[in-house]
mmCIF file of C-alpha atoms and ligand atoms in Angstrom:
data_model
loop_
_atom_site.group_PDB
_atom_site.id
_atom_site.type_symbol
_atom_site.label_atom_id
_atom_site.label_comp_id
_atom_site.label_asym_id
_atom_site.label_seq_id
_atom_site.Cartn_x
_atom_site.Cartn_y
_atom_site.Cartn_z
ATOM 1 C CA UNK J 511 129.475 62.166 128.866
ATOM 2 C CA UNK J 512 131.215 62.884 132.113
ATOM 3 C CA UNK J 513 130.051 66.088 133.833
ATOM 4 C CA UNK J 514 132.737 68.529 134.856
ATOM 5 C CA UNK J 515 132.702 69.369 138.523
ATOM 6 C CA UNK J 516 132.743 73.118 139.007
ATOM 7 C CA UNK J 517 131.197 74.660 142.096
ATOM 8 C CA UNK J 518 127.648 76.048 141.721
ATOM 9 C CA UNK J 519 127.199 79.704 142.531
ATOM 10 C CA UNK J 520 124.573 81.309 144.767
ATOM 11 C CA UNK J 521 123.939 84.612 142.967
ATOM 12 C CA UNK J 522 125.426 86.040 139.827
ATOM 13 C CA UNK J 523 126.067 85.073 136.231
ATOM 14 C CA UNK J 524 127.306 81.937 134.530
ATOM 15 C CA UNK J 525 128.619 82.520 131.026
ATOM 16 C CA UNK J 526 128.518 79.078 129.465
ATOM 17 C CA UNK J 527 129.408 77.643 126.032
ATOM 18 C CA UNK J 528 132.241 80.126 125.508
ATOM 19 C CA UNK J 529 134.449 79.203 122.553
ATOM 20 C CA UNK J 530 137.398 77.282 124.046
ATOM 21 C CA UNK J 531 140.293 79.645 124.696
ATOM 22 C CA UNK J 532 138.174 82.814 124.911
ATOM 23 C CA UNK J 533 137.581 82.840 128.698
ATOM 24 C CA UNK J 534 140.384 85.349 129.320
ATOM 25 C CA UNK J 535 138.886 87.737 126.787
ATOM 26 C CA UNK J 536 135.524 87.376 128.542
ATOM 27 C CA UNK J 537 137.205 88.332 131.843
ATOM 28 C CA UNK J 538 138.697 91.398 130.148
ATOM 29 C CA UNK J 539 135.292 92.381 128.755
ATOM 30 C CA UNK J 540 133.618 92.290 132.130
ATOM 31 C CA UNK J 541 136.599 94.093 133.681
ATOM 32 C CA UNK J 542 137.161 91.599 136.459
ATOM 33 C CA UNK J 543 140.593 92.817 137.611
ATOM 34 C CA UNK J 544 139.726 96.479 137.096
ATOM 35 C CA UNK J 545 136.163 96.891 138.290
ATOM 36 C CA UNK J 546 135.537 93.868 140.463
ATOM 37 C CA UNK J 547 138.816 93.065 142.202
ATOM 38 C CA UNK J 548 137.082 91.358 145.120
ATOM 39 C CA UNK J 549 134.548 89.367 143.142
ATOM 40 C CA UNK J 550 134.704 85.584 143.263
ATOM 41 C CA UNK J 551 135.227 84.296 139.746
ATOM 42 C CA UNK J 552 135.482 80.693 138.618
ATOM 43 C CA UNK J 553 137.000 79.979 135.233
ATOM 44 C CA UNK J 554 136.964 76.609 133.511
ATOM 45 C CA UNK J 555 138.885 76.259 130.276
ATOM 46 C CA UNK J 556 138.825 73.555 127.635
ATOM 47 C CA UNK J 557 136.250 71.443 129.423
ATOM 48 C CA UNK J 558 134.450 68.719 127.464
ATOM 49 C CA UNK J 559 131.078 69.762 126.039
ATOM 50 C CA UNK J 560 128.536 67.616 124.256
ATOM 51 C CA UNK J 561 127.679 70.161 121.574
ATOM 52 C CA UNK J 562 130.983 71.982 121.194
ATOM 53 C CA UNK J 563 133.722 69.430 121.788
ATOM 54 C CA UNK J 564 135.382 71.691 124.321
ATOM 55 C CA UNK J 565 134.287 74.981 125.840
ATOM 56 C CA UNK J 566 135.170 77.567 128.464
ATOM 57 C CA UNK J 567 132.896 78.676 131.329
ATOM 58 C CA UNK J 568 133.101 81.842 133.456
ATOM 59 C CA UNK J 569 131.104 82.175 136.683
ATOM 60 C CA UNK J 570 130.912 85.576 138.328
ATOM 61 C CA UNK J 571 129.419 85.835 141.811
ATOM 62 C CA UNK J 572 127.110 88.711 142.627
ATOM 63 C CA UNK J 573 127.176 90.391 139.241
ATOM 64 C CA UNK J 574 124.733 90.612 136.347
ATOM 65 C CA UNK J 575 126.104 91.733 132.978
ATOM 66 C CA UNK J 576 125.485 95.034 131.226
ATOM 67 C CA UNK J 577 124.183 95.162 127.663
ATOM 68 C CA UNK J 578 127.447 96.343 126.113
ATOM 69 C CA UNK J 579 129.310 93.540 127.892
ATOM 70 C CA UNK J 580 126.933 90.987 126.368
ATOM 71 C CA UNK J 581 127.411 92.606 122.925
ATOM 72 C CA UNK J 582 131.177 92.297 123.252
ATOM 73 C CA UNK J 583 130.932 88.665 124.334
ATOM 74 C CA UNK J 584 128.795 87.967 121.249
ATOM 75 C CA UNK J 585 131.676 89.161 119.062
ATOM 76 C CA UNK J 586 134.102 86.518 120.318
ATOM 77 C CA UNK J 587 131.670 83.756 121.233
ATOM 78 C CA UNK J 588 128.489 83.704 119.224
ATOM 79 C CA UNK J 589 126.912 80.732 120.957
ATOM 80 C CA UNK J 590 127.627 81.710 124.532
ATOM 81 C CA UNK J 591 124.770 81.349 127.011
ATOM 82 C CA UNK J 592 124.223 83.881 129.790
ATOM 83 C CA UNK J 593 122.586 82.298 132.844
ATOM 84 C CA UNK J 594 121.398 84.550 135.651
ATOM 85 C CA UNK J 595 121.529 82.744 138.993
ATOM 86 C CA UNK J 596 119.514 83.751 142.033
ATOM 87 C CA UNK J 597 119.583 81.681 145.187
ATOM 88 C CA UNK J 598 121.277 78.788 143.320
ATOM 89 C CA UNK J 599 118.554 78.608 140.649
ATOM 90 C CA UNK J 600 118.895 79.548 136.966
ATOM 91 C CA UNK J 601 116.212 82.262 136.746
ATOM 92 C CA UNK J 602 117.060 83.443 133.242
ATOM 93 C CA UNK J 603 118.916 81.862 130.345
ATOM 94 C CA UNK J 604 119.653 83.651 127.112
ATOM 95 C CA UNK J 605 121.876 83.088 124.120
ATOM 96 C CA UNK J 606 124.036 86.023 123.190
ATOM 97 C CA UNK J 607 123.085 87.506 119.846
ATOM 98 C CA UNK J 608 125.445 89.472 117.671
ATOM 99 C CA UNK J 609 123.816 92.789 116.793
ATOM 100 C CA UNK J 610 123.840 93.746 113.087
ATOM 101 C CA UNK J 611 125.018 97.247 113.984
ATOM 102 C CA UNK J 612 127.399 97.960 116.869
ATOM 103 C CA UNK J 613 126.997 101.453 118.275
ATOM 104 C CA UNK J 614 129.468 103.029 120.671
ATOM 105 C CA UNK J 615 130.899 99.676 121.750
ATOM 106 C CA UNK J 616 134.284 99.762 119.979
ATOM 107 C CA UNK J 617 136.711 102.408 118.763
ATOM 108 C CA UNK J 618 137.640 102.589 115.066
ATOM 109 C CA UNK J 619 141.147 101.256 114.363
ATOM 110 C CA UNK J 620 141.752 103.945 111.735
ATOM 111 C CA UNK J 621 143.499 106.858 113.515
ATOM 112 C CA UNK J 622 142.230 109.250 110.823
ATOM 113 C CA UNK J 623 138.581 108.242 111.218
ATOM 114 C CA UNK J 624 136.263 111.178 111.859
ATOM 115 C CA UNK J 625 134.929 109.473 115.003
ATOM 116 C CA UNK J 626 138.236 110.391 116.717
ATOM 117 C CA UNK J 627 137.877 114.109 115.965
ATOM 118 C CA UNK J 628 134.175 114.858 116.242
ATOM 119 C CA UNK J 629 131.779 113.921 118.974
ATOM 120 C CA UNK J 630 130.310 111.007 117.013
ATOM 121 C CA UNK J 631 129.377 107.595 118.367
ATOM 122 C CA UNK J 632 131.291 104.817 116.604
ATOM 123 C CA UNK J 633 129.153 102.603 114.356
ATOM 124 C CA UNK J 634 130.165 99.315 112.800
ATOM 125 C CA UNK J 635 128.197 97.068 110.477
ATOM 126 C CA UNK J 636 128.681 93.353 111.079
ATOM 127 C CA UNK J 637 129.663 92.191 107.598
ATOM 128 C CA UNK J 638 130.565 88.651 108.568
ATOM 129 C CA UNK J 639 130.065 86.704 111.786
ATOM 130 C CA UNK J 640 132.702 83.935 111.505
ATOM 131 C CA UNK J 641 135.421 84.894 111.294
ATOM 132 C CA UNK J 642 134.198 88.234 112.540
ATOM 133 C CA UNK J 643 134.437 91.185 110.186
ATOM 134 C CA UNK J 644 133.144 94.643 111.137
ATOM 135 C CA UNK J 645 133.163 97.732 108.943
ATOM 136 C CA UNK J 646 133.186 101.320 110.217
ATOM 137 C CA UNK J 647 130.286 103.142 108.571
ATOM 138 C CA UNK J 648 132.266 106.413 108.537
ATOM 139 C CA UNK J 649 135.654 105.445 107.057
ATOM 140 C CA UNK J 650 134.968 101.860 105.893
ATOM 141 C CA UNK J 651 137.921 100.479 107.867
ATOM 142 C CA UNK J 652 137.527 96.737 108.421
ATOM 143 C CA UNK J 653 138.111 95.383 111.925
ATOM 144 C CA UNK J 654 138.861 91.698 112.479
ATOM 145 C CA UNK J 655 139.091 89.655 115.652
ATOM 146 C CA UNK J 656 142.650 90.741 116.478
ATOM 147 C CA UNK J 657 141.700 94.446 116.220
ATOM 148 C CA UNK J 658 138.606 93.874 118.339
ATOM 149 C CA UNK J 659 140.102 91.871 121.232
ATOM 150 C CA UNK J 660 142.871 94.478 121.672
ATOM 151 C CA UNK J 661 140.185 96.873 122.921
ATOM 152 C CA UNK J 662 138.818 94.652 125.679
HETATM 153 N N1 CTP K 1084 125.145 76.830 137.386
HETATM 154 C C1 CTP K 1084 125.936 77.289 138.436
HETATM 155 N N2 CTP K 1084 125.377 77.564 139.645
HETATM 156 C C2 CTP K 1084 124.058 77.412 139.852
HETATM 157 C C3 CTP K 1084 123.229 76.948 138.811
HETATM 158 C C4 CTP K 1084 123.806 76.664 137.570
HETATM 159 O O1 CTP K 1084 127.150 77.441 138.283
HETATM 160 N N3 CTP K 1084 123.568 77.678 141.060
HETATM 161 C C5 CTP K 1084 125.768 76.580 136.073
HETATM 162 C C6 CTP K 1084 125.695 75.141 135.599
HETATM 163 O O2 CTP K 1084 126.805 74.446 136.093
HETATM 164 C C7 CTP K 1084 125.756 75.301 134.089
HETATM 165 C C8 CTP K 1084 125.047 76.646 133.847
HETATM 166 O O3 CTP K 1084 125.068 77.328 135.084
HETATM 167 O O4 CTP K 1084 127.117 75.444 133.648
HETATM 168 C C9 CTP K 1084 123.640 76.473 133.372
HETATM 169 O O5 CTP K 1084 122.920 75.679 134.280
HETATM 170 P P1 CTP K 1084 121.731 74.712 133.808
HETATM 171 O O6 CTP K 1084 120.787 75.495 132.988
HETATM 172 O O7 CTP K 1084 121.226 74.029 135.009
HETATM 173 O O8 CTP K 1084 122.579 73.667 132.935
HETATM 174 P P2 CTP K 1084 122.234 73.048 131.496
HETATM 175 O O9 CTP K 1084 120.822 72.618 131.434
HETATM 176 O O10 CTP K 1084 123.289 72.031 131.234
HETATM 177 O O11 CTP K 1084 122.482 74.293 130.563
HETATM 178 P P3 CTP K 1084 122.329 74.379 128.940
HETATM 179 O O12 CTP K 1084 121.031 73.745 128.571
HETATM 180 O O13 CTP K 1084 122.361 75.866 128.688
HETATM 181 O O14 CTP K 1084 123.533 73.682 128.384
HETATM 182 ZN ZN1 ZN K 1085 136.293 104.602 111.127
#
């Protein structure tokens, strides 16, 4: 297997093993354009991967991810790996894990859902992982990938 040449980073996060084609959604999740306009970001798409055939990679300099960002990434890329880099070394490596209950991370797609009218945190049960299927515990509306990625 030929290794892909992408520059190593000094400090920050490498999100590896992203499902091919999902890198742009990952950038939306971490709010690159919005919150980190001056951050150096390297994106590799559709690169060969031993395990996955092809994959995407996102490297973000100087930033470590928040918990809700990791939860969102798990929804679109269940086998992604989050590598924390300090001084060029991988100091932490963890697989994302889809939670069984998603609290306050997404908004219900049903405009009549009570969560839009009362001060209630949204809650979705993960009914199916692939393809993703979430169900609002208040109104039972089902949300699929297309409803989810719209919110990123
Ligand atoms: N990486 C980086 N900059 C660094 C160190 C690592 O961009 N200073 C990247 C590597 O290119 C790789 C990822 O972070 O994409 C994980 O690095 P490493 O654990 O060294 O690679 P692997 O052993 O291949 O990872 P895995 O076992 O998770 O596939
Ligand atoms: Zn609802």
